[in-house]
């Protein structure tokens, strides 16, 4: 038995190209789901499990690689003034129009993708029908406070290694990467990394331009341009039903997620008890079922 049809292509954007992947049949009568990957600087690979929602819900599922990443145009020579939240909002708008779905669509954003999805939603676009914010902080100061708390639980020698390299500016070292992986195995993905997760991290290593510029050298050492980002004071403007997803061991801790629950008018929150930052990988079936149930017949 074959699965849903898959179509790939490119959308022209400001002289560059955004790669996209559409899973499922057109004209199903249900608004498509657009998936926003994390980072900034990841690729679509690690969130590809959401493509299974095409068969589960009878709607198209759209993935894409944000500019500078994956199969989209890479721009290694661009600096901090180029890589902005506004750039990625404009790219998303362009893709929605290119695919002809801007009149009715759902958004699902994971980690940074959820932050981007929230930024999109506070503008109240006419076509947005619902929003899923998965494993995302409502501000980077909250994210950094959460990371500091989680680091206290690391073995003392691991934390000492991290601090030594962060202070010395040697976060590109193999020793730092080994220590960093201890944190990741606890709070990013608690199961052996499947191929799609490994591919995304390999892609960051191959071209870390966006990740290092906007985030920093690791998930918990955020020194990039997003370090002061917050959407807390604007969350009441989100006017569509919203589902929050997080894992019990998530680096997006409850304190980092709580403002979404407090300030979005129509919101619900599901915590996956055996997951960290990737319930869609760690507890895939349960996570997909939760999203499918939330989308319903919308």
Short mmCIF file of C-alpha atoms in Angstrom, two decimals:
data_model
loop_
_atom_site.label_atom_id
_atom_site.label_comp_id
_atom_site.label_asym_id
_atom_site.label_seq_id
_atom_site.Cartn_x
_atom_site.Cartn_y
_atom_site.Cartn_z
CA UNK A 1 0.00 0.00 0.00
CA UNK A 2 1.38 3.39 -0.95
CA UNK A 3 1.19 6.43 1.28
CA UNK A 4 -0.13 9.90 0.50
CA UNK A 5 1.28 11.66 -2.53
CA UNK A 6 4.31 13.88 -1.96
CA UNK A 7 5.16 16.93 -4.06
CA UNK A 8 8.33 18.98 -3.66
CA UNK A 9 9.25 22.34 -5.13
CA UNK A 10 10.68 25.80 -4.61
CA UNK A 11 9.10 29.18 -3.93
CA UNK A 12 11.02 32.22 -5.13
CA UNK A 13 11.65 34.67 -2.29
CA UNK A 14 13.60 37.92 -2.60
CA UNK A 15 15.95 36.47 -5.17
CA UNK A 16 16.41 33.24 -3.21
CA UNK A 17 14.50 29.95 -3.03
CA UNK A 18 12.48 28.30 -0.27
CA UNK A 19 12.24 24.52 -0.61
CA UNK A 20 8.92 22.93 0.35
CA UNK A 21 7.33 19.48 0.61
CA UNK A 22 3.57 18.88 0.42
CA UNK A 23 2.19 15.56 1.66
CA UNK A 24 -1.37 14.53 0.88
CA UNK A 25 -4.04 15.20 -1.72
CA UNK A 26 -5.10 18.67 -2.81
CA UNK A 27 -8.69 19.79 -2.52
CA UNK A 28 -9.44 17.52 0.44
CA UNK A 29 -11.89 20.07 1.82
CA UNK A 30 -9.77 20.55 4.92
CA UNK A 31 -7.34 23.38 5.48
CA UNK A 32 -3.71 22.26 5.25
CA UNK A 33 -1.28 22.14 8.15
CA UNK A 34 1.95 24.10 7.71
CA UNK A 35 4.86 22.91 9.87
CA UNK A 36 7.53 25.35 11.04
CA UNK A 37 10.82 23.77 12.12
CA UNK A 38 13.00 24.96 14.95
CA UNK A 39 16.44 26.42 15.37
CA UNK A 40 16.60 29.01 14.05
CA UNK A 41 18.85 27.02 11.78
CA UNK A 42 17.42 23.50 11.83
CA UNK A 43 15.79 21.71 8.88
CA UNK A 44 12.45 20.08 8.25
CA UNK A 45 13.88 16.56 8.71
CA UNK A 46 13.38 16.15 12.45
CA UNK A 47 9.72 17.23 12.31
CA UNK A 48 8.92 15.06 9.29
CA UNK A 49 6.83 12.69 11.43
CA UNK A 50 4.06 15.30 11.31
CA UNK A 51 3.63 14.37 7.63
CA UNK A 52 1.76 11.30 8.90
CA UNK A 53 -1.08 13.65 9.83
CA UNK A 54 -1.96 13.77 6.14
CA UNK A 55 -3.21 10.18 6.34
CA UNK A 56 -4.62 10.61 9.86
CA UNK A 57 -6.62 13.76 9.13
CA UNK A 58 -7.19 13.77 5.37
CA UNK A 59 -5.49 17.12 4.89
CA UNK A 60 -2.29 18.29 3.27
CA UNK A 61 0.76 18.71 5.48
CA UNK A 62 3.33 21.24 4.30
CA UNK A 63 6.96 21.24 5.40
CA UNK A 64 9.65 23.65 4.29
CA UNK A 65 13.25 24.51 5.02
CA UNK A 66 13.56 28.09 6.19
CA UNK A 67 15.95 30.29 4.25
CA UNK A 68 19.59 29.53 4.96
CA UNK A 69 18.89 25.91 5.85
CA UNK A 70 18.44 22.48 4.32
CA UNK A 71 17.48 22.54 0.68
CA UNK A 72 16.65 26.24 0.62
CA UNK A 73 19.19 28.87 -0.44
CA UNK A 74 22.20 29.09 1.86
CA UNK A 75 23.69 32.52 2.53
CA UNK A 76 26.80 31.98 4.63
CA UNK A 77 28.05 35.52 4.10
CA UNK A 78 25.03 37.29 5.59
CA UNK A 79 25.22 38.85 9.05
CA UNK A 80 22.92 39.59 11.95
CA UNK A 81 21.17 42.43 10.15
CA UNK A 82 19.89 39.93 7.56
CA UNK A 83 18.74 37.07 9.82
CA UNK A 84 15.72 38.56 11.58
CA UNK A 85 12.32 37.44 12.79
CA UNK A 86 10.81 39.74 10.18
CA UNK A 87 12.69 37.91 7.41
CA UNK A 88 11.22 34.55 8.39
CA UNK A 89 7.73 36.00 8.81
CA UNK A 90 7.93 37.42 5.28
CA UNK A 91 9.20 34.07 3.97
CA UNK A 92 6.25 32.26 5.56
CA UNK A 93 3.78 34.76 4.08
CA UNK A 94 5.39 34.31 0.68
CA UNK A 95 5.15 30.52 0.86
CA UNK A 96 1.47 30.60 1.87
CA UNK A 97 0.68 32.77 -1.14
CA UNK A 98 2.89 30.71 -3.47
CA UNK A 99 1.05 27.52 -2.50
CA UNK A 100 -2.34 29.21 -2.68
CA UNK A 101 -3.27 28.32 0.91
CA UNK A 102 -3.20 31.77 2.50
CA UNK A 103 -7.01 31.82 2.56
CA UNK A 104 -7.21 28.94 5.08
CA UNK A 105 -4.46 27.04 6.90
CA UNK A 106 -3.29 25.76 10.29
CA UNK A 107 0.19 26.33 11.71
CA UNK A 108 2.28 23.98 13.82
CA UNK A 109 5.59 25.31 15.05
CA UNK A 110 8.16 23.35 17.05
CA UNK A 111 10.62 25.18 19.37
CA UNK A 112 11.75 28.28 17.40
CA UNK A 113 9.01 27.34 14.93
CA UNK A 114 6.43 27.86 17.69
CA UNK A 115 7.93 31.24 18.45
CA UNK A 116 7.67 32.11 14.75
CA UNK A 117 4.12 30.77 14.63
CA UNK A 118 3.14 32.95 17.57
CA UNK A 119 4.72 35.99 15.89
CA UNK A 120 2.62 35.19 12.82
CA UNK A 121 -0.56 34.68 14.84
CA UNK A 122 -0.40 37.94 16.83
CA UNK A 123 -0.79 39.76 13.51
CA UNK A 124 -4.18 38.04 13.15
CA UNK A 125 -3.85 36.93 9.51
CA UNK A 126 -7.25 36.29 7.98
CA UNK A 127 -6.48 32.74 6.81
CA UNK A 128 -5.10 31.33 10.06
CA UNK A 129 -7.53 28.82 11.59
CA UNK A 130 -5.56 27.36 14.48
CA UNK A 131 -2.11 27.24 16.01
CA UNK A 132 -0.02 24.49 17.61
CA UNK A 133 2.94 25.70 19.69
CA UNK A 134 5.17 22.74 20.46
CA UNK A 135 8.04 22.92 22.97
CA UNK A 136 8.46 26.68 22.66
CA UNK A 137 9.34 29.37 25.22
CA UNK A 138 7.34 32.58 25.41
CA UNK A 139 10.57 34.52 25.89
CA UNK A 140 14.27 33.82 25.63
CA UNK A 141 14.97 35.15 29.14
CA UNK A 142 12.59 32.47 30.42
CA UNK A 143 14.34 29.88 28.22
CA UNK A 144 17.74 30.88 29.59
CA UNK A 145 16.49 30.73 33.18
CA UNK A 146 15.11 27.25 32.47
CA UNK A 147 18.41 26.14 30.94
CA UNK A 148 20.34 27.40 33.94
CA UNK A 149 18.12 25.36 36.24
CA UNK A 150 18.43 22.22 34.14
CA UNK A 151 22.21 22.58 34.00
CA UNK A 152 22.32 22.36 37.79
CA UNK A 153 21.20 18.75 37.39
CA UNK A 154 24.11 17.79 35.15
CA UNK A 155 27.12 15.91 36.54
CA UNK A 156 29.56 18.42 38.03
CA UNK A 157 32.33 17.54 35.59
CA UNK A 158 30.01 18.04 32.60
CA UNK A 159 28.90 21.46 33.80
CA UNK A 160 32.51 22.43 34.50
CA UNK A 161 33.48 21.49 30.94
CA UNK A 162 30.63 23.53 29.49
CA UNK A 163 31.51 26.58 31.55
CA UNK A 164 35.21 26.33 30.74
CA UNK A 165 34.61 26.34 26.99
CA UNK A 166 31.89 28.99 27.11
CA UNK A 167 34.19 31.29 29.07
CA UNK A 168 37.12 30.54 26.78
CA UNK A 169 35.24 30.92 23.52
CA UNK A 170 36.06 27.36 22.51
CA UNK A 171 32.53 26.03 22.11
CA UNK A 172 33.48 24.53 18.76
CA UNK A 173 35.67 21.94 20.45
CA UNK A 174 34.94 18.22 20.50
CA UNK A 175 35.05 18.28 24.30
CA UNK A 176 32.29 20.87 24.44
CA UNK A 177 30.21 18.86 21.95
CA UNK A 178 30.53 15.74 24.10
CA UNK A 179 29.43 17.58 27.23
CA UNK A 180 26.63 19.30 25.33
CA UNK A 181 25.29 15.91 24.25
CA UNK A 182 24.75 14.94 27.91
CA UNK A 183 22.28 17.82 28.22
CA UNK A 184 20.69 16.99 24.87
CA UNK A 185 20.14 13.35 25.77
CA UNK A 186 18.26 14.47 28.87
CA UNK A 187 16.30 17.48 27.64
CA UNK A 188 16.21 17.47 23.81
CA UNK A 189 15.60 13.85 22.77
CA UNK A 190 15.65 11.07 25.37
CA UNK A 191 15.55 8.14 22.98
CA UNK A 192 18.33 7.03 20.61
CA UNK A 193 18.31 9.67 17.91
CA UNK A 194 16.47 8.44 14.81
CA UNK A 195 17.94 9.26 11.45
CA UNK A 196 15.76 12.31 10.84
CA UNK A 197 16.96 13.93 14.07
CA UNK A 198 20.60 13.10 13.35
CA UNK A 199 20.22 14.58 9.85
CA UNK A 200 19.03 17.88 11.24
CA UNK A 201 21.91 18.21 13.69
CA UNK A 202 24.36 17.24 10.94
CA UNK A 203 22.88 19.99 8.77
CA UNK A 204 23.46 22.54 11.53
CA UNK A 205 27.08 21.41 11.80
CA UNK A 206 27.49 21.72 8.03
CA UNK A 207 26.15 25.29 7.93
CA UNK A 208 25.64 26.88 11.36
CA UNK A 209 25.19 30.41 9.97
CA UNK A 210 21.59 30.96 11.07
CA UNK A 211 21.83 28.96 14.29
CA UNK A 212 24.97 30.67 15.55
CA UNK A 213 23.81 34.14 14.50
CA UNK A 214 20.34 34.05 16.05
CA UNK A 215 20.76 31.47 18.82
CA UNK A 216 24.35 30.62 19.68
CA UNK A 217 26.61 27.57 19.90
CA UNK A 218 24.16 25.38 21.82
CA UNK A 219 20.56 25.11 23.01
CA UNK A 220 21.48 26.44 26.44
CA UNK A 221 24.18 29.03 25.64
CA UNK A 222 22.11 31.63 23.81
CA UNK A 223 24.27 34.61 22.88
CA UNK A 224 22.74 35.39 19.47
CA UNK A 225 20.32 38.06 18.34
CA UNK A 226 17.29 36.29 19.83
CA UNK A 227 18.64 36.39 23.38
CA UNK A 228 16.23 39.15 24.46
CA UNK A 229 13.23 38.04 22.37
CA UNK A 230 9.81 37.98 24.03
CA UNK A 231 6.22 37.76 22.85
CA UNK A 232 4.60 37.70 26.29
CA UNK A 233 3.02 41.16 26.14
CA UNK A 234 1.45 40.43 22.72
CA UNK A 235 -0.03 36.97 23.32
CA UNK A 236 -3.55 38.23 24.07
CA UNK A 237 -3.79 39.20 20.39
CA UNK A 238 -3.80 35.56 19.25
CA UNK A 239 -7.39 35.02 18.16
CA UNK A 240 -7.41 31.36 17.05
CA UNK A 241 -7.68 28.10 19.02
CA UNK A 242 -4.22 27.14 20.23
CA UNK A 243 -2.73 23.85 21.41
CA UNK A 244 0.40 23.85 23.56
CA UNK A 245 2.62 20.78 23.57
CA UNK A 246 5.59 20.07 25.82
CA UNK A 247 7.43 17.16 27.39
CA UNK A 248 7.89 16.41 31.08
CA UNK A 249 11.69 16.65 30.66
CA UNK A 250 11.57 19.43 28.06
CA UNK A 251 14.19 22.16 27.91
CA UNK A 252 11.10 24.31 27.33
CA UNK A 253 10.12 23.98 31.00
CA UNK A 254 6.63 24.73 32.33
CA UNK A 255 7.77 28.17 33.50
CA UNK A 256 8.95 29.01 29.96
CA UNK A 257 5.66 27.87 28.42
CA UNK A 258 3.27 29.22 31.08
CA UNK A 259 2.72 32.71 29.57
CA UNK A 260 1.15 31.10 26.49
CA UNK A 261 -1.32 29.28 28.74
CA UNK A 262 -2.02 32.41 30.79
CA UNK A 263 -2.47 34.94 28.00
CA UNK A 264 -3.82 33.24 24.87
CA UNK A 265 -7.64 33.44 25.13
CA UNK A 266 -8.51 30.02 23.62
CA UNK A 267 -5.75 27.62 24.67
CA UNK A 268 -5.20 24.09 25.93
CA UNK A 269 -1.96 22.42 27.03
CA UNK A 270 -0.84 18.80 26.82
CA UNK A 271 2.30 17.51 28.53
CA UNK A 272 3.82 14.23 27.36
CA UNK A 273 5.13 12.36 30.37
CA UNK A 274 7.89 10.34 28.66
CA UNK A 275 9.24 13.11 26.43
CA UNK A 276 11.66 15.97 26.50
CA UNK A 277 11.85 18.48 23.62
CA UNK A 278 10.55 16.20 20.87
CA UNK A 279 7.28 14.45 21.79
CA UNK A 280 6.64 14.05 18.06
CA UNK A 281 9.66 11.68 18.05
CA UNK A 282 9.76 10.37 21.62
CA UNK A 283 6.03 9.61 21.89
CA UNK A 284 5.13 9.93 18.24
CA UNK A 285 1.80 8.12 18.09
CA UNK A 286 0.37 9.89 21.14
CA UNK A 287 1.60 13.27 19.95
CA UNK A 288 0.18 12.88 16.45
CA UNK A 289 -3.12 11.70 17.88
CA UNK A 290 -3.28 14.79 20.09
CA UNK A 291 -2.66 17.12 17.15
CA UNK A 292 -5.15 15.25 14.95
CA UNK A 293 -7.78 15.50 17.66
CA UNK A 294 -7.15 19.20 18.10
CA UNK A 295 -7.43 19.90 14.37
CA UNK A 296 -10.63 17.87 14.12
CA UNK A 297 -12.78 19.00 11.23
CA UNK A 298 -11.46 22.55 11.07
#
